[in-house]
Each structure stands twice: as structure tokens, then as C-alpha cells.
Tab-separated table of C-alpha atoms in Angstrom:
chain	number	residue	atom	x	y	z
A	2	ASN	CA	116.577	101.338	102.327
A	3	ALA	CA	114.133	103.957	103.103
A	4	GLY	CA	113.276	104.592	99.174
A	5	VAL	CA	111.427	107.728	98.467
A	6	THR	CA	110.874	109.841	101.463
A	7	GLN	CA	108.487	113.188	101.814
A	8	THR	CA	108.016	115.746	104.658
A	9	PRO	CA	105.823	116.999	105.531
A	10	LYS	CA	103.350	114.210	105.654
A	11	PHE	CA	100.713	117.022	106.631
A	12	GLN	CA	100.439	120.772	106.285
A	13	VAL	CA	97.803	123.762	106.227
A	14	LEU	CA	98.222	127.012	104.992
A	15	LYS	CA	96.881	130.044	104.807
A	16	THR	CA	96.026	131.464	101.145
A	17	GLY	CA	99.424	133.326	100.136
A	18	GLN	CA	101.477	131.727	102.543
A	19	SER	CA	104.348	129.631	100.840
A	20	MET	CA	106.054	126.408	101.843
A	21	THR	CA	108.493	123.945	100.290
A	22	LEU	CA	107.584	120.081	100.275
A	23	GLN	CA	110.896	118.290	100.213
A	24	CYS	CA	111.456	115.300	98.816
A	25	ALA	CA	114.389	112.183	99.112
A	26	GLN	CA	115.822	108.971	97.630
A	27	ASP	CA	118.479	106.776	98.790
A	28	MET	CA	117.912	104.619	95.498
A	29	ASN	CA	120.967	106.399	93.276
A	30	HIS	CA	118.097	107.301	90.762
A	31	ASN	CA	118.861	109.703	88.386
A	32	SER	CA	115.078	110.880	87.714
A	33	MET	CA	112.449	112.286	89.821
A	34	TYR	CA	109.003	113.774	89.657
A	35	TRP	CA	106.254	115.653	91.518
A	36	TYR	CA	102.796	114.658	90.745
A	37	ARG	CA	99.503	116.066	92.665
A	38	GLN	CA	96.279	113.465	93.154
A	39	ASP	CA	92.890	115.205	93.598
A	40	PRO	CA	89.841	113.043	94.053
A	41	GLY	CA	88.746	111.778	90.248
A	42	MET	CA	91.287	112.412	88.810
A	43	GLY	CA	94.632	110.638	87.914
A	44	LEU	CA	97.825	111.748	89.280
A	45	ARG	CA	99.129	114.378	87.218
A	46	LEU	CA	102.383	115.401	86.734
A	47	ILE	CA	104.009	119.412	87.971
A	48	TYR	CA	107.692	119.171	87.293
A	49	TYR	CA	110.117	116.455	86.850
A	50	SER	CA	114.002	116.297	86.634
A	51	ALA	CA	115.552	113.539	84.490
A	52	SER	CA	119.064	113.830	85.770
A	53	GLU	CA	120.524	116.130	88.372
A	54	GLY	CA	120.970	119.775	87.320
A	55	THR	CA	117.746	119.653	85.002
A	56	THR	CA	114.178	120.423	85.467
A	57	ASP	CA	111.511	120.516	83.319
A	58	LYS	CA	107.265	121.527	83.859
A	59	GLY	CA	104.628	118.843	83.280
A	60	GLU	CA	100.875	119.084	82.861
A	61	VAL	CA	100.179	121.064	85.350
A	62	PRO	CA	103.559	123.550	86.652
A	63	ASN	CA	101.429	127.034	87.138
A	64	GLY	CA	101.921	128.221	90.794
A	65	TYR	CA	105.086	126.174	91.425
A	66	ASN	CA	108.391	125.832	91.333
A	67	VAL	CA	111.242	123.167	91.774
A	68	SER	CA	114.724	122.480	92.665
A	69	ARG	CA	116.815	119.345	92.441
A	70	LEU	CA	119.421	120.279	94.990
A	71	ASN	CA	121.651	117.238	94.416
A	72	LYS	CA	121.129	113.695	92.636
A	73	ARG	CA	118.963	112.708	96.335
A	74	GLU	CA	116.803	115.555	96.539
A	75	PHE	CA	114.220	117.188	94.567
A	76	SER	CA	111.845	120.042	96.257
A	77	LEU	CA	108.935	121.831	95.416
A	78	ARG	CA	107.874	125.120	96.472
A	79	LEU	CA	104.687	127.201	96.548
A	80	GLU	CA	105.666	131.060	96.301
A	81	SER	CA	101.685	132.048	97.189
A	82	ALA	CA	99.534	129.009	98.203
A	83	ALA	CA	96.171	129.007	96.627
A	84	PRO	CA	93.251	126.955	97.553
A	85	SER	CA	92.893	125.354	93.921
A	86	GLN	CA	96.252	123.558	95.396
A	87	THR	CA	94.743	121.551	98.098
A	88	SER	CA	95.811	118.183	97.073
A	89	VAL	CA	98.110	115.132	98.075
A	90	TYR	CA	101.685	115.709	96.401
A	91	PHE	CA	103.652	112.495	95.580
A	92	CYS	CA	107.400	112.504	94.787
A	93	ALA	CA	108.318	109.587	92.773
A	94	SER	CA	112.047	108.507	91.415
A	95	SER	CA	113.239	106.230	88.813
A	96	PRO	CA	116.530	105.046	87.718
A	97	ASP	CA	116.409	106.939	84.194
A	98	GLN	CA	113.453	108.472	82.494
A	99	THR	CA	114.571	107.456	79.641
A	100	SER	CA	116.091	104.312	79.696
A	101	GLY	CA	112.825	102.502	78.212
A	102	ILE	CA	110.225	99.558	78.257
A	103	LYS	CA	110.753	97.956	81.756
A	104	GLU	CA	111.268	100.852	83.908
A	105	THR	CA	108.825	101.705	86.990
A	106	GLN	CA	108.231	104.818	89.243
A	107	TYR	CA	108.956	104.357	93.040
A	108	PHE	CA	106.590	106.487	95.367
A	109	GLY	CA	106.611	108.376	98.444
A	110	PRO	CA	103.897	108.300	100.924
A	111	GLY	CA	102.493	111.498	100.112
A	112	THR	CA	101.995	114.937	101.521
A	113	ARG	CA	98.464	116.030	101.965
A	114	LEU	CA	98.241	119.916	101.618
A	115	LEU	CA	95.177	121.918	102.751
A	116	VAL	CA	94.825	125.406	101.567
A	117	LEU	CA	92.464	127.784	103.412
B	23	LYS	CA	97.268	114.038	74.421
B	24	GLN	CA	96.807	110.677	75.935
B	25	GLU	CA	93.581	109.926	78.200
B	26	VAL	CA	93.430	106.836	80.378
B	27	THR	CA	89.749	105.896	81.811
B	28	GLN	CA	89.363	103.237	84.263
B	29	ILE	CA	85.712	102.240	84.583
B	30	PRO	CA	84.370	101.406	87.292
B	31	ALA	CA	85.097	103.871	89.620
B	32	ALA	CA	84.505	101.654	92.201
B	33	LEU	CA	83.471	97.939	93.091
B	34	SER	CA	82.366	95.777	96.130
B	35	VAL	CA	82.543	92.208	95.888
B	36	PRO	CA	82.292	89.262	98.249
B	37	GLU	CA	85.743	86.907	99.401
B	38	GLY	CA	86.486	84.654	97.270
B	39	GLU	CA	85.167	86.112	93.752
B	40	ASN	CA	87.023	87.310	90.938
B	41	LEU	CA	87.973	90.858	90.064
B	42	VAL	CA	87.870	92.305	86.787
B	43	LEU	CA	89.567	96.053	86.143
B	44	ASN	CA	89.391	98.079	82.899
B	45	CYS	CA	92.059	99.971	81.907
B	46	SER	CA	91.377	102.282	78.283
B	47	PHE	CA	93.763	104.659	76.715
B	48	THR	CA	93.546	107.076	73.915
B	49	ASP	CA	96.876	106.376	71.916
B	50	SER	CA	98.338	103.348	71.422
B	51	ALA	CA	102.023	104.621	70.790
B	52	ILE	CA	103.072	103.579	74.463
B	53	TYR	CA	106.166	102.140	75.959
B	54	ASN	CA	104.285	100.029	78.494
B	55	LEU	CA	101.617	99.977	80.720
B	56	GLN	CA	101.384	99.773	84.572
B	57	TRP	CA	99.088	98.706	87.321
B	58	PHE	CA	99.343	100.207	90.438
B	59	ARG	CA	98.007	99.649	94.276
B	60	GLN	CA	97.349	102.427	96.661
B	61	ASP	CA	96.196	101.858	100.424
B	62	PRO	CA	94.426	104.351	102.039
B	63	GLY	CA	96.755	107.751	102.775
B	64	LYS	CA	99.952	105.958	101.182
B	65	GLY	CA	101.948	106.082	98.178
B	66	LEU	CA	101.986	103.915	95.068
B	67	THR	CA	103.156	100.639	94.333
B	68	SER	CA	103.552	98.930	91.080
B	69	LEU	CA	102.316	95.593	90.430
B	70	LEU	CA	102.840	94.737	87.073
B	71	LEU	CA	104.096	96.183	84.235
B	72	ILE	CA	103.252	95.481	80.749
B	73	GLN	CA	105.889	96.005	77.776
B	74	SER	CA	104.176	97.310	74.541
B	75	SER	CA	105.656	94.138	72.480
B	76	GLN	CA	103.724	91.695	75.234
B	77	ARG	CA	100.098	90.470	75.770
B	78	GLU	CA	100.026	89.379	79.315
B	79	GLN	CA	102.048	89.720	82.562
B	80	THR	CA	101.246	87.332	85.504
B	81	SER	CA	102.384	87.637	89.009
B	82	GLY	CA	100.739	85.211	91.490
B	83	ARG	CA	96.904	85.758	92.254
B	84	LEU	CA	97.294	88.659	89.368
B	85	ASN	CA	97.290	88.912	85.777
B	86	ALA	CA	97.142	91.876	83.386
B	87	SER	CA	96.665	91.682	79.907
B	88	LEU	CA	97.254	94.385	77.204
B	89	ASP	CA	95.487	94.962	73.413
B	90	LYS	CA	97.549	97.636	72.093
B	91	SER	CA	95.681	98.447	69.100
B	92	SER	CA	92.276	98.806	70.739
B	93	GLY	CA	93.740	100.563	73.527
B	94	ARG	CA	92.837	98.389	76.347
B	95	SER	CA	94.499	96.537	79.092
B	96	THR	CA	92.771	94.132	82.132
B	97	LEU	CA	93.765	93.378	85.131
B	98	TYR	CA	92.188	90.149	86.874
B	99	ILE	CA	92.760	89.227	90.423
B	100	ALA	CA	91.723	85.644	91.113
B	101	ALA	CA	89.944	84.423	94.573
B	102	SER	CA	89.790	88.075	96.177
B	103	GLN	CA	90.468	88.806	99.915
B	104	PRO	CA	90.204	91.263	102.324
B	105	GLY	CA	93.486	92.369	102.108
B	106	ASP	CA	93.294	93.247	98.385
B	107	SER	CA	90.848	95.919	99.041
B	108	ALA	CA	92.856	99.454	97.706
B	109	THR	CA	92.522	101.671	94.717
B	110	TYR	CA	94.135	100.372	91.764
B	111	LEU	CA	95.969	102.694	88.977
B	112	CYS	CA	96.937	102.009	85.506
B	113	ALA	CA	99.755	104.351	83.591
B	114	VAL	CA	100.720	104.368	80.377
B	115	LYS	CA	104.105	105.453	79.243
B	116	PRO	CA	103.955	107.166	75.821
B	117	LEU	CA	106.613	107.998	73.875
B	118	ASP	CA	107.206	111.561	75.737
B	119	TYR	CA	108.206	109.146	78.451
B	120	LYS	CA	105.813	111.120	81.269
B	121	LEU	CA	103.230	108.665	82.744
B	122	SER	CA	99.881	109.378	82.250
B	123	PHE	CA	96.915	107.790	84.932
B	124	GLY	CA	93.821	106.785	85.456
B	125	ALA	CA	91.629	107.959	87.997
B	126	GLY	CA	91.560	104.731	89.669
B	127	THR	CA	89.305	101.839	90.590
B	128	THR	CA	88.280	101.766	94.215
B	129	VAL	CA	87.677	97.937	95.381
B	130	THR	CA	86.109	96.810	98.940
B	131	VAL	CA	86.302	92.896	99.323
B	132	ARG	CA	84.013	92.053	101.774
B	133	ALA	CA	84.306	89.150	104.449
């Protein structure tokens, strides 16, 4: 049982390049999330998918797109990378976003992205 | 908009001392509050989850309290060990279900 996996672990891009961050979970969770973590700031939600076939914007969606490929996989795409997108990106999953008061999220190990 | 603040940003203590980490939030309309641990270069691991109707939650040496009306939570770690060195983040789950995180407190326990 691997939990939440993310690829790649590290990536260096030049401004304007594109890339896709991959995330997969094997816990049969309905909901998946993408966050970014910057120094001195809390994790900020980029996009989330409450269930297979749905995606919604979070707090900081500009410059990103997502695809919920199936129940297991949720990818994050940077179409034209900018230095401001240098960050650590975390994927997370949970049984059901709205299932209520006891639910926690399970996090992947993160992808460290540097945009030059 | 929910704002979550953690003070101090960093803390260094000798081994054996008790740790007290603080978290405050601006909107008391929440489902729960969680404390997470993050090791360098790793993802987040949930430590304790306190439901909005609860006052505290305990797991081993960890105890977390919640005062929803004043918008505060405290994480206590008894008899700290070098292995407790990590960043601790708190997060609240507001009524729109989207977690709001604090920036974290980085703890160093000196042997």
C-alpha cells in the first residue's frame, strides 16, 4: 500500500516551458487535491477534485490546469512556467471532501520545482 | 477568509523539555482542526484531529486543545526528544471543506 505517490520528485524548468506533475493514490479515495508550499506561508490550495469527473479551483489556480484522469490519478499542468511558480507541490487525497468532521487528508512526498 | 497563524515560527529546546505550540484562527465556523507533522523534504502526516465539538485530543505524548470560541489551539508535546524535531502545522476545516493551513512552527530538540 503506497498511499499517495508523486512524480517527479525534483524538476528544473526554464521560463515558458510546460510540464505535468503526476499524482496517484491507491486508497480508493474520492477526493484529491493539489497544494503549493512556499517559505513562510501555509499550504495553499491550487485545485481540487471532489470526485471523479469533477474539478474546482482553489485559492491560487492561475497558471495551472488539472485533469482527474480516473479515480486514482490527478495531474497538475503548468502550461507556461514562470519563476513565481517555483515552489514545492503536494498532492493529497481524502475519502470524501464533504464527508465531515473526522476526515483527514493523506499527503504525497511532494515535487520540488524550480523555474529559472 | 479564514486566516491561520502559528507563533513562534521556530523553537529550539533541550531534550526533555515540554513543547507548547500555538495556533490561532480568525473564523470559528469550522468542522475540525488538525495538527500535522512535516519532516524536511517530506509530506505531511496527521498527528491529531479535534472535532469542533471537542475540547482536546490525546495521542501518547501529544495533547491538543481547542477553544473554538476564541479561535485558538495548542499542541503540547511532553518530554521532547530529538526525534520530535520537525515542522508542525495546524489546519482548520471551514464550512467550505477547504483546509486552511498555518505556516508552521519549526521545532529543534537539542540532545
